[in-house]
mmCIF file of C-alpha atoms in Angstrom:
data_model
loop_
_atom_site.group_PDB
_atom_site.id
_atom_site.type_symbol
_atom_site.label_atom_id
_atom_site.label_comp_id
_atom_site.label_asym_id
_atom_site.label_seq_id
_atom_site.Cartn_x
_atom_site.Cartn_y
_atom_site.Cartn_z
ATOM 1 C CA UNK A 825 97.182 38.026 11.853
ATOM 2 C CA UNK A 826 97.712 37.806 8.011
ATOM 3 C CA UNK A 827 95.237 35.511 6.341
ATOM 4 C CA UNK A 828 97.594 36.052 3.033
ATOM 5 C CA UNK A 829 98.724 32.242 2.510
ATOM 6 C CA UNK A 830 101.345 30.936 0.521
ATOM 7 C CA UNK A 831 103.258 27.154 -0.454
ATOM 8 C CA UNK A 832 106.196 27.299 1.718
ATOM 9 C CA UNK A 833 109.068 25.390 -0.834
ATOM 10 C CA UNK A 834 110.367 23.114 1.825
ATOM 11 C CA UNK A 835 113.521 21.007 0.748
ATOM 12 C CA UNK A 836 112.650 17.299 1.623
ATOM 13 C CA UNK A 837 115.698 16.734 3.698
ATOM 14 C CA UNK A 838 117.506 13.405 4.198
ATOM 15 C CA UNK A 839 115.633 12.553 7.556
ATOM 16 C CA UNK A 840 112.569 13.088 6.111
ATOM 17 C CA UNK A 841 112.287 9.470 4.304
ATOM 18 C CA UNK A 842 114.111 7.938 7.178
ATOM 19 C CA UNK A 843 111.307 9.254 9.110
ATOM 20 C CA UNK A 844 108.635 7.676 6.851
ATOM 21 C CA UNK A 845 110.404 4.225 6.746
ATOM 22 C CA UNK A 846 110.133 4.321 10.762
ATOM 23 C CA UNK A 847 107.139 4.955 11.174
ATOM 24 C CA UNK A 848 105.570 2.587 8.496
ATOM 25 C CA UNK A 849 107.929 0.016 9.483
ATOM 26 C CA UNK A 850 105.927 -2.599 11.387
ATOM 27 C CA UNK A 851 104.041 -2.982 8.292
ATOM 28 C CA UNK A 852 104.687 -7.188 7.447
ATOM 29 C CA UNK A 853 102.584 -6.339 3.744
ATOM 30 C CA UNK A 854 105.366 -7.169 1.346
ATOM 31 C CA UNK A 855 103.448 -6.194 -1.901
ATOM 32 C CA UNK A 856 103.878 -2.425 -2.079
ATOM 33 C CA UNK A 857 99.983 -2.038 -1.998
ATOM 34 C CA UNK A 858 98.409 0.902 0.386
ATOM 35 C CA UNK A 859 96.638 -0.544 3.113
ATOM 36 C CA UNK A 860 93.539 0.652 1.781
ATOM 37 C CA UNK A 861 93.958 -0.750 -1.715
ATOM 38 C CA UNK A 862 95.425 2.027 -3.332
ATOM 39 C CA UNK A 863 97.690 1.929 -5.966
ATOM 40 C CA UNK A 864 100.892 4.194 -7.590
ATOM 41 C CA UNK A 865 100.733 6.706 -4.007
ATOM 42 C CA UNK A 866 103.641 4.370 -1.746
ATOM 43 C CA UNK A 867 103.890 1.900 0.773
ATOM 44 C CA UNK A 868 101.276 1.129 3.258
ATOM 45 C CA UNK A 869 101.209 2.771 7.141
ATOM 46 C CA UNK A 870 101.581 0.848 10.035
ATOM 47 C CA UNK A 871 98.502 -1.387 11.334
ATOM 48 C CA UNK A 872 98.290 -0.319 14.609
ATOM 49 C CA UNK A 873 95.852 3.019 15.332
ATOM 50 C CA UNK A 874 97.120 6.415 17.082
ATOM 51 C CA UNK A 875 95.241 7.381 20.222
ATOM 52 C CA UNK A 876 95.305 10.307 19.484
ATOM 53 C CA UNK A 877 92.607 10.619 16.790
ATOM 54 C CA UNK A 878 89.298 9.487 16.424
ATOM 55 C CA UNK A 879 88.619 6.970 13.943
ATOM 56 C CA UNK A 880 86.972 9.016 10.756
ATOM 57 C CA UNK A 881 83.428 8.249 9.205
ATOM 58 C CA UNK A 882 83.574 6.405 6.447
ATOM 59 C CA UNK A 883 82.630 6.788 2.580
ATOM 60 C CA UNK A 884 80.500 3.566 2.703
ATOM 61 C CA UNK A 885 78.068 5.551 0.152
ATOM 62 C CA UNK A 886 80.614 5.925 -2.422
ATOM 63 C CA UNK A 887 81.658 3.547 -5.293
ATOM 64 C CA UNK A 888 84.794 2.589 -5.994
ATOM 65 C CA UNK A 889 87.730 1.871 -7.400
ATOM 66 C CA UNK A 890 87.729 5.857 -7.284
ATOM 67 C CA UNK A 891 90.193 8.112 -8.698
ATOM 68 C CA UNK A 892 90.888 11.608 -9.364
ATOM 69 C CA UNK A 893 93.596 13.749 -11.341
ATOM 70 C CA UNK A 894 95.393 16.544 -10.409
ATOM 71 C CA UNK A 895 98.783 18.526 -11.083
ATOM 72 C CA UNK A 896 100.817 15.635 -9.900
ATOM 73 C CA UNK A 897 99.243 12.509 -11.615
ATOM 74 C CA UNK A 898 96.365 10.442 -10.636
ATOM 75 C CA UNK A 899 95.334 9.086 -7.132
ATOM 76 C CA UNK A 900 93.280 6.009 -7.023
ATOM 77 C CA UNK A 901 91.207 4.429 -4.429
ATOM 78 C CA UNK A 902 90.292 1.224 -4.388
ATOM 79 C CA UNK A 903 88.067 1.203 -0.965
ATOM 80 C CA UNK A 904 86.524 3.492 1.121
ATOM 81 C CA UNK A 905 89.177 5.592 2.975
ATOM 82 C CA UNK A 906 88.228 5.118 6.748
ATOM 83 C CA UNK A 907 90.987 7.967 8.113
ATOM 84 C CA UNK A 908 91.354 10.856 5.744
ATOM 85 C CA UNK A 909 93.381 13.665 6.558
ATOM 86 C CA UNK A 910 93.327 17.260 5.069
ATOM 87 C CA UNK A 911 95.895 19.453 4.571
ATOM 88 C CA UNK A 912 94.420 23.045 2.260
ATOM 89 C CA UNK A 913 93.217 25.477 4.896
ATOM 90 C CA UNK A 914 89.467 25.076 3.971
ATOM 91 C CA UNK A 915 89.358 21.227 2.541
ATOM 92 C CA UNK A 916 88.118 19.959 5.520
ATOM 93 C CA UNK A 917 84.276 21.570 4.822
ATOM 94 C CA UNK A 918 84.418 19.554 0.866
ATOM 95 C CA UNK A 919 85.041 16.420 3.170
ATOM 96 C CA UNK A 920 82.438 16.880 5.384
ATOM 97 C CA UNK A 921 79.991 17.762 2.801
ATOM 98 C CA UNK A 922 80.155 13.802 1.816
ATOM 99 C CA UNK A 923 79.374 12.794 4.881
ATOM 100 C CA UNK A 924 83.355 11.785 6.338
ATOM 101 C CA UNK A 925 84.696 13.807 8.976
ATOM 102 C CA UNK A 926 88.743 13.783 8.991
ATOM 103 C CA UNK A 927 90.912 12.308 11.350
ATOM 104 C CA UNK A 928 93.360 15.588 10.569
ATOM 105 C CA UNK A 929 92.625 19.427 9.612
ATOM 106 C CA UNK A 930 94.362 22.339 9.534
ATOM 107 C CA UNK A 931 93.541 25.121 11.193
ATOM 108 C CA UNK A 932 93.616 28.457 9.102
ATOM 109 C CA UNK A 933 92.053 31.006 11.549
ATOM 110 C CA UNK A 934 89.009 31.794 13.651
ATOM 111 C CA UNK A 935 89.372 29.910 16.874
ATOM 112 C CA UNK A 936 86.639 27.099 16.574
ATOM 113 C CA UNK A 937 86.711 23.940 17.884
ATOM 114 C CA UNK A 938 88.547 21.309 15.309
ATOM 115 C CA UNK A 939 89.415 23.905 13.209
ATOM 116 C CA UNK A 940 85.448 23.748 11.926
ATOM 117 C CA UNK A 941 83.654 26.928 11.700
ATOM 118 C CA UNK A 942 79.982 26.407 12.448
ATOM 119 C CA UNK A 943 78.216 26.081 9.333
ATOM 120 C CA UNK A 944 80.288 23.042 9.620
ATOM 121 C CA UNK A 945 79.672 21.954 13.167
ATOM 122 C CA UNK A 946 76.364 19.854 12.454
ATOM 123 C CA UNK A 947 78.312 17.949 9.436
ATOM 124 C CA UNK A 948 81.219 17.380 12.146
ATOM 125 C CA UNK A 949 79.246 15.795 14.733
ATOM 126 C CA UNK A 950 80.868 14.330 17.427
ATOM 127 C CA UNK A 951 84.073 13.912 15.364
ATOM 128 C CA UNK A 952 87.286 15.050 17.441
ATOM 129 C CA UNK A 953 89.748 15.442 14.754
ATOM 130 C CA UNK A 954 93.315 16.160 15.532
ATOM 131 C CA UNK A 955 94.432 19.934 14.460
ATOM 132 C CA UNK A 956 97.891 19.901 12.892
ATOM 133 C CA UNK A 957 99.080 23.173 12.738
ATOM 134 C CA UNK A 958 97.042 24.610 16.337
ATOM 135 C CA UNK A 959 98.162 27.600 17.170
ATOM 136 C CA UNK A 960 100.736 28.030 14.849
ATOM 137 C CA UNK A 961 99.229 29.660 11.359
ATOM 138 C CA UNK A 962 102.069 31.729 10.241
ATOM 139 C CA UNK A 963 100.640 32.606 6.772
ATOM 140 C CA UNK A 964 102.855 29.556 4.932
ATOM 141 C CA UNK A 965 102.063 26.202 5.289
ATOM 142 C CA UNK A 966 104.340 23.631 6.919
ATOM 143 C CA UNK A 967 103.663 19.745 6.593
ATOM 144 C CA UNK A 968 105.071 17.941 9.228
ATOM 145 C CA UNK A 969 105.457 14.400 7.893
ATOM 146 C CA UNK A 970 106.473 12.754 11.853
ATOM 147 C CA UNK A 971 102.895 13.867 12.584
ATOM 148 C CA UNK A 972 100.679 12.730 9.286
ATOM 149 C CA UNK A 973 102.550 9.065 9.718
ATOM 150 C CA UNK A 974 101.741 9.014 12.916
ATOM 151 C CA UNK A 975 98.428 9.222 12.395
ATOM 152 C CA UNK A 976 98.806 6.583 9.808
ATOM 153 C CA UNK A 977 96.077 7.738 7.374
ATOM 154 C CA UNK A 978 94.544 6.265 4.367
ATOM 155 C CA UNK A 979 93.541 9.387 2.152
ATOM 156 C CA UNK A 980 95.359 12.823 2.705
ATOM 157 C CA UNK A 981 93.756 15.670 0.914
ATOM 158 C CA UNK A 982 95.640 19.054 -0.081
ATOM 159 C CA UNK A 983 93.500 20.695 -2.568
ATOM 160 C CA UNK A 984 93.515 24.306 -0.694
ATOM 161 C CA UNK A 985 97.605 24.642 -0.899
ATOM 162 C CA UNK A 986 101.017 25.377 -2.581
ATOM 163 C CA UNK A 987 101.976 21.878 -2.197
ATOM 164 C CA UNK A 988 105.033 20.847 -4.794
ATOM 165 C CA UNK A 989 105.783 18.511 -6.255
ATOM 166 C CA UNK A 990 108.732 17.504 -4.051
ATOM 167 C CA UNK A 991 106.312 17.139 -0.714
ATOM 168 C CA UNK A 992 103.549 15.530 -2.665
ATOM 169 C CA UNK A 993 106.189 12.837 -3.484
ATOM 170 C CA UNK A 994 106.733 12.548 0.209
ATOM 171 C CA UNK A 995 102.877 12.750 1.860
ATOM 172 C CA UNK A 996 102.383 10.090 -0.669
ATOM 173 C CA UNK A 997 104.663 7.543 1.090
ATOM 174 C CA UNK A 998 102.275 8.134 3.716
ATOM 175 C CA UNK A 999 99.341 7.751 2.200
ATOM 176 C CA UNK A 1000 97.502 8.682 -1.591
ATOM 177 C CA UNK A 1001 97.358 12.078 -1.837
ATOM 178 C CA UNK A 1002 95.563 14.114 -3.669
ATOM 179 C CA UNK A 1003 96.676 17.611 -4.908
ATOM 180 C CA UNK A 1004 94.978 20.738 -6.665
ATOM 181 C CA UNK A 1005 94.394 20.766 -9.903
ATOM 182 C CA UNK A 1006 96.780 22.209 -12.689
ATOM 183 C CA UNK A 1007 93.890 24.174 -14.379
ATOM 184 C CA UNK A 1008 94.310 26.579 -11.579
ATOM 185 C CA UNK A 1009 96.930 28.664 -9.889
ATOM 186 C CA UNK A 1010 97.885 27.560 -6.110
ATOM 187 C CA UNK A 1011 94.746 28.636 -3.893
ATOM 188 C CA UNK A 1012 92.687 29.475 -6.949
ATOM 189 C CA UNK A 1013 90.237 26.655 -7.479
ATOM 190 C CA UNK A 1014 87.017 27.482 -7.557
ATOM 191 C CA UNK A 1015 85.084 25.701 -4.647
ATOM 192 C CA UNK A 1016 82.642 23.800 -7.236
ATOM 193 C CA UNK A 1017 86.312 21.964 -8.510
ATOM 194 C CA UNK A 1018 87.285 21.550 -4.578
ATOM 195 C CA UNK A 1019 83.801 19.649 -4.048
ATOM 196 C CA UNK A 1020 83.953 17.822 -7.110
ATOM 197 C CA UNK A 1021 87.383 16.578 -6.524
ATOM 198 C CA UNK A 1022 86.851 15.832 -2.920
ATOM 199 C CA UNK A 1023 83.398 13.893 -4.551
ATOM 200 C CA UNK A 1024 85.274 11.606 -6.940
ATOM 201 C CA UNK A 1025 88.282 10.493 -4.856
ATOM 202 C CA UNK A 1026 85.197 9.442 -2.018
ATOM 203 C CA UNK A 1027 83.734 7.326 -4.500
ATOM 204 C CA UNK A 1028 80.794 10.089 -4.816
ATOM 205 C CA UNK A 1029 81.062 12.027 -7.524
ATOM 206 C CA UNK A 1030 77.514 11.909 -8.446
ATOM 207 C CA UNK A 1031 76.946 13.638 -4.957
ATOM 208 C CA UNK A 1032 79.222 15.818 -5.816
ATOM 209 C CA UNK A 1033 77.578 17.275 -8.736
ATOM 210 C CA UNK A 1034 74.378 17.132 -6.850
ATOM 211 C CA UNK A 1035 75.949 19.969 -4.149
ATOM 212 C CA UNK A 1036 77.487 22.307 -6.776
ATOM 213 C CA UNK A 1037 74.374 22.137 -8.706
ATOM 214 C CA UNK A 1038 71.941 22.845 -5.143
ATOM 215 C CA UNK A 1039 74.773 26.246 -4.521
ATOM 216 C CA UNK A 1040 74.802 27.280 -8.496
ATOM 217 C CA UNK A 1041 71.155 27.400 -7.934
ATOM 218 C CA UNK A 1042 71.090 29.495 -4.886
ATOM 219 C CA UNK A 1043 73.519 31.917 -6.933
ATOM 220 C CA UNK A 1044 71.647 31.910 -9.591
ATOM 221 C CA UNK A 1045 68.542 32.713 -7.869
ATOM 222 C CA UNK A 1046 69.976 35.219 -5.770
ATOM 223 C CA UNK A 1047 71.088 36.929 -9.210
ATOM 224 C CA UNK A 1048 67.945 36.921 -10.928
ATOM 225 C CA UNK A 1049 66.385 38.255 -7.627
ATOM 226 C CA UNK A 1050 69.086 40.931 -8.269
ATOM 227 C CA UNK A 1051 69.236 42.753 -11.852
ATOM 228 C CA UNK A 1052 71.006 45.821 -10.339
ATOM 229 C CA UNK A 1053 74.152 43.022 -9.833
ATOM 230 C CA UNK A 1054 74.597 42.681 -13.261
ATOM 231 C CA UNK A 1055 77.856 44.676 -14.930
ATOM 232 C CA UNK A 1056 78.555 46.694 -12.003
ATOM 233 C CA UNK A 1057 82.435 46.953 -11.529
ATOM 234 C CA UNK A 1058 83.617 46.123 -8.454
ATOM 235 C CA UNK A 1059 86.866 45.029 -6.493
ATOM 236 C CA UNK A 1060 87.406 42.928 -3.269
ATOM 237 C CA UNK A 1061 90.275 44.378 -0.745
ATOM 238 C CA UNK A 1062 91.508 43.423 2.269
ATOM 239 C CA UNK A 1063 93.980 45.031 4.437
ATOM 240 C CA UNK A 1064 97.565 43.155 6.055
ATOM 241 C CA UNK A 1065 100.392 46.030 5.560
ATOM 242 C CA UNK A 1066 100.875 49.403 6.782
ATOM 243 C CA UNK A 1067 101.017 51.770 4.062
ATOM 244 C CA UNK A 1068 98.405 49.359 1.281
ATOM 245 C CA UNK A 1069 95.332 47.580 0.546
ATOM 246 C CA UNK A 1070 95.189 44.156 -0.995
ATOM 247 C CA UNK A 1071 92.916 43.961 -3.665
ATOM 248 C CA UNK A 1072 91.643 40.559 -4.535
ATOM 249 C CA UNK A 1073 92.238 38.870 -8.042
ATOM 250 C CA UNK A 1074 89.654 36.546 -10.715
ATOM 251 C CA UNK A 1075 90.416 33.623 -9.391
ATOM 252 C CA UNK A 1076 90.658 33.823 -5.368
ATOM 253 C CA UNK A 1077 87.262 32.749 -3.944
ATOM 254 C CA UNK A 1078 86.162 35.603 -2.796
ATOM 255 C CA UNK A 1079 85.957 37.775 -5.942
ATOM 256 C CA UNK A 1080 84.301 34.479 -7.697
ATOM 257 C CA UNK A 1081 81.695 34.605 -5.242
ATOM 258 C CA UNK A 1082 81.098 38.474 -6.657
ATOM 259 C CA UNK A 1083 81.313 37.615 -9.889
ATOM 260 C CA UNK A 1084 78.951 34.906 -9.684
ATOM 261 C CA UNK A 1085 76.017 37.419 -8.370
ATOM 262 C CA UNK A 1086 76.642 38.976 -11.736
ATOM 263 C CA UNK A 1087 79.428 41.348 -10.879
ATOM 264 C CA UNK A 1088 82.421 42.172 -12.735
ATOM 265 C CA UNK A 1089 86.122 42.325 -12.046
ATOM 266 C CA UNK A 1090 87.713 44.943 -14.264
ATOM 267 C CA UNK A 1091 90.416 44.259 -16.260
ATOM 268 C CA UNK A 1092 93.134 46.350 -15.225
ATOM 269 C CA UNK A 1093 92.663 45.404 -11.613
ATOM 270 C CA UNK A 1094 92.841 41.690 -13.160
ATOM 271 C CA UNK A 1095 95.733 41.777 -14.830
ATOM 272 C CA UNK A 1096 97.086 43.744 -11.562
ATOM 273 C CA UNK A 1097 96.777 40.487 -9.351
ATOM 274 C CA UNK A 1098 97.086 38.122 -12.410
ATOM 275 C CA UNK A 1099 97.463 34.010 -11.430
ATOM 276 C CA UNK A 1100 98.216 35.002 -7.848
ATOM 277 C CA UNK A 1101 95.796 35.241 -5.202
ATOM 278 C CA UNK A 1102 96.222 39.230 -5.234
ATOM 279 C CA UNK A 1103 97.911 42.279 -5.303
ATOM 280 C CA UNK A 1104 99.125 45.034 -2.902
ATOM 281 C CA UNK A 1105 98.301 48.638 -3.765
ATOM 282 C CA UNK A 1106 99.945 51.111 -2.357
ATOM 283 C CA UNK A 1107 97.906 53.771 -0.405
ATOM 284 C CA UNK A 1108 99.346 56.291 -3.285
ATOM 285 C CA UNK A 1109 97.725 54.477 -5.888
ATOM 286 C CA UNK A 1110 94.638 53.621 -3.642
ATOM 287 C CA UNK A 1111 92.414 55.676 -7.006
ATOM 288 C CA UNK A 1112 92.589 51.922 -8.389
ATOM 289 C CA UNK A 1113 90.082 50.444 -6.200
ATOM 290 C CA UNK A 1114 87.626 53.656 -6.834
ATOM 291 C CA UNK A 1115 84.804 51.476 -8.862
ATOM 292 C CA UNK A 1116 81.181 51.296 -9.001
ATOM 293 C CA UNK A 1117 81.323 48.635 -5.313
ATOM 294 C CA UNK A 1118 84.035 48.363 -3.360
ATOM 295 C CA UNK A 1119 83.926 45.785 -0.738
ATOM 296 C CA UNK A 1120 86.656 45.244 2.043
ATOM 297 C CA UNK A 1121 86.357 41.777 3.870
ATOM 298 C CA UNK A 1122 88.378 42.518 7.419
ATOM 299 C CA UNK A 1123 85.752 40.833 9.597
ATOM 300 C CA UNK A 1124 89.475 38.955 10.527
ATOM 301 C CA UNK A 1125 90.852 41.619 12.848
ATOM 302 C CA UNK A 1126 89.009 44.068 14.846
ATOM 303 C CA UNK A 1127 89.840 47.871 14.595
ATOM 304 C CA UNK A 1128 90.574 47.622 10.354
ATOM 305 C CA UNK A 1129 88.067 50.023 9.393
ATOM 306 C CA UNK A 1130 89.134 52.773 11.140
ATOM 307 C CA UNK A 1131 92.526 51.968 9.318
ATOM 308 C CA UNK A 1132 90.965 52.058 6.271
ATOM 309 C CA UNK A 1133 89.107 55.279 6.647
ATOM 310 C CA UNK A 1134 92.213 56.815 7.521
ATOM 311 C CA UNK A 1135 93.829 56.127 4.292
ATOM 312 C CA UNK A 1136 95.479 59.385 3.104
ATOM 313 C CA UNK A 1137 93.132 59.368 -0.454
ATOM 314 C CA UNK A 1138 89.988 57.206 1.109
ATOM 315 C CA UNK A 1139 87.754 59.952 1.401
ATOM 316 C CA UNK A 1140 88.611 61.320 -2.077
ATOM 317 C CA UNK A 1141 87.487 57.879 -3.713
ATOM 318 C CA UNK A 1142 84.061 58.527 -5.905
ATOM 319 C CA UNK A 1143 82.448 55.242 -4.864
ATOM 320 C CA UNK A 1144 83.061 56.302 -1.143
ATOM 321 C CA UNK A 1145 81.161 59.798 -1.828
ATOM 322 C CA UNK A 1146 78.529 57.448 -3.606
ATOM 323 C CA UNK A 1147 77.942 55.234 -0.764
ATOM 324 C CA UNK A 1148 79.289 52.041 -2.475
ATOM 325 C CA UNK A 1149 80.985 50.971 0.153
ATOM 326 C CA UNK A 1150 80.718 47.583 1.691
ATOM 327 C CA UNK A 1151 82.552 46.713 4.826
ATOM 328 C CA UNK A 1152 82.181 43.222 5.629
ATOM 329 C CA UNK A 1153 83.103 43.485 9.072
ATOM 330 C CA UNK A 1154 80.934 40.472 11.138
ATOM 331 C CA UNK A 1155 83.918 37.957 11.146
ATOM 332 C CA UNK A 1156 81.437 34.732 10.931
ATOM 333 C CA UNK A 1157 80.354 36.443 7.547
ATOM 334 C CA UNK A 1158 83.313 37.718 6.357
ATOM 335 C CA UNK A 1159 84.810 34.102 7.228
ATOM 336 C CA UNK A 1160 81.849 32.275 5.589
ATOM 337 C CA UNK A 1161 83.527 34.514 2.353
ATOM 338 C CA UNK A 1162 86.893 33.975 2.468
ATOM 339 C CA UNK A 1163 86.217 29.982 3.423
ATOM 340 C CA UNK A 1164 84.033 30.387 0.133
ATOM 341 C CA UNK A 1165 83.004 26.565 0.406
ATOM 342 C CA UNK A 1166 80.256 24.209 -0.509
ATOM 343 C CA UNK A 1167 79.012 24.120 3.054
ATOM 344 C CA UNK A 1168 79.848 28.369 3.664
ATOM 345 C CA UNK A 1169 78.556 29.973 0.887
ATOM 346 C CA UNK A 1170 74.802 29.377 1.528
ATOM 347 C CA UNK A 1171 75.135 31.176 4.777
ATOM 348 C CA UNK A 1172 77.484 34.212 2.749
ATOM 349 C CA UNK A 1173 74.724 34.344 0.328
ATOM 350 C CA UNK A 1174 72.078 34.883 3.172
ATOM 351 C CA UNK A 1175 74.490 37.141 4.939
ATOM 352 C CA UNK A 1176 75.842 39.371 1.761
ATOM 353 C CA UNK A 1177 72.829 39.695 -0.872
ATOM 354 C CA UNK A 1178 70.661 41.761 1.374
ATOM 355 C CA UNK A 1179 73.775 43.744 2.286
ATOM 356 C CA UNK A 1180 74.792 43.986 -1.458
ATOM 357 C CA UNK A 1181 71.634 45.056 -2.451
ATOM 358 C CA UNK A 1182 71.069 47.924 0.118
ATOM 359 C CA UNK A 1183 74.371 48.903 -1.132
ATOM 360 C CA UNK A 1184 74.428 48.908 -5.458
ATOM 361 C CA UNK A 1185 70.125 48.472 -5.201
ATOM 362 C CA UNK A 1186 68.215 44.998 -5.601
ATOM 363 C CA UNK A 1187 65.636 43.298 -4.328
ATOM 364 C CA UNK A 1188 67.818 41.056 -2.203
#
């Protein structure tokens, strides 16, 4: 299983807005408005509830009119959002931070209940929320519109995605929507911009501020605790294709969370991966990754470090004579990484300092 994702460009067929028009249909509301008071994001869903999903918590805490930009335009709120629906691979833990559980995840991988990995479970509650995509992660990310207006939402959330413009323009006949934002290449945003986001479109963004600034510190203290972090070069790699690594770039998640312990990213290897989310290197050129720490996250797949240790050059690499390697191999700590959220990363940061420590030196 590849945990490589990417924005599948799906043409918005003809059907598509027939689809829509069905299924909002027995709407009588002749004055364009969102049936949660939102404005400029298309007509409103149909009254009547799905059995099929439980009903969401609510944002009652938040203020609103709320609104939020991103790389399509601005989404605006004018209520609470009682059934909010997420579409990015991780957004569901930024909503659940605030207190709502979604009607509607995706699942990305893992195999826990509701698509919620457990430092997510007490935040989830008793919530039952329907899994779009169970079963069927492929890597690329499909939105099936029949689905989402069944449900018949009133927020849907796609921060963690490739969505374009094109299916933004039709999830937001469905419901507001609310994309990444264009400061950041697709699956690049750094989890404090998810949670703020999230924060402002839930009428909360003072909340919002308050949970980045509770992780920073945690960071922050972990990389005081930590001197040794400082300046050491390092690189990130997983491993999806025979024959190469996949070495992580500046902006995916998982490398932030390095270079926020005080780590660096070297240049080269930067410019290697540049706005993607990384880069393949071929087991010839495997020398690249030789740096001062060299972690590999493959706690996704049993069996992956023997494949690594039987790379051709592997045992020629300095920082493997050196002992600076890290595998993270436990895959609720490894997941806790790649998830890279505001509710995962204080269990990564228990999990990986002590390990990072033992490995470069610290106090952990």
């Amino acid at each position: 299983m590849s945990l490589r994702v990417a924005g599948r460009r799906l043409a918005v067929v003809l059907t598509v807005p027939l689809l829509l028009l069905a299924a909002c249909g027995g709407d009588d509301n002749d004055d364009g408005a969102n049936g949660n008071g939102a404005s400029g994001n298309g007509d409103s869903a149909a009254t009547d509830e799905p059995d099929d999903a439980d009903d969401g918590a609510d944002a009652g805490s938040g203020e609103f009119p709320a609104s939020v930009d991103h790389r399509y335009g601005t989404t605006e709120l004018t209520e609470a959002p009682e059934r909010v629906v997420t579409l990015g691979f991780s957004d569901q833990d930024a909503v659940l931070a605030f207190g709502v559980a979604p009607i509607a995840v995706t699942d990305w991988y893992g195999d826990h209940p509701h698509a919620t990995w457990p430092w997510a479970q007490d935040e989830l509650g008793d919530a039952e929320p329907v899994v779009l995509n169970e079963g069927a992660f492929t890597g690329m990310q499909d939105f099936d519109y029949e689905t989402l207006a069944e449900l018949e939402p009133d927020l849907i959330i796609g921060l963690y995605t490739g969505m374009t413009q094109e299916e933004y323009d039709t999830l937001s006949v469905i419901a507001p929507t609310v994309a990444s934002s264009p400061d950041y290449p697709e699956y690049g945003m750094p989890w404090q911009e998810t949670t703020r986001m999230v924060g402002r479109i839930l009428g909360q963004g003072d909340r919002a501020e308050e949970l980045i600034a509770e992780v920073d510190r945690q960071f922050a203290d972990a990389a005081a605790a930590n001197p040794a972090f400082a300046g050491v070069e390092m690189a990130v790699a997983e491993l999806f294709e025979p024959g190469s690594s996949f070495v992580r770039s500046a902006t995916d998640p998982r490398t932030v969370f390095m270079t926020q312990l005080g780590f660096v990213l070297p240049d080269d290897l930067a410019a290697l991966a540049g706005d993607l989310d990384g880069a393949p290197v071929s087991d010839e050129l495997m020398t690249q990754l030789d740096r001062d720490l060299l972690v590999w996250n493959i706690g996704h797949e049993p069996g992956l470090r023997e494949q690594v240790e039987a790379k051709p050059l592997y045992d020629q690499l300095q920082v493997v004579q050196d002992d600076g390697v890290l595998f993270i191999e436990d895959p609720l700590v490894s997941g806790a990484l790649t998830w890279s959220t505001v509710l995962s990363l204080p269990y990564a940061l228990e999990q990986l300092v002590p390990q990072l420590a033992e490995t470069v030196g610290g106090a952990a």
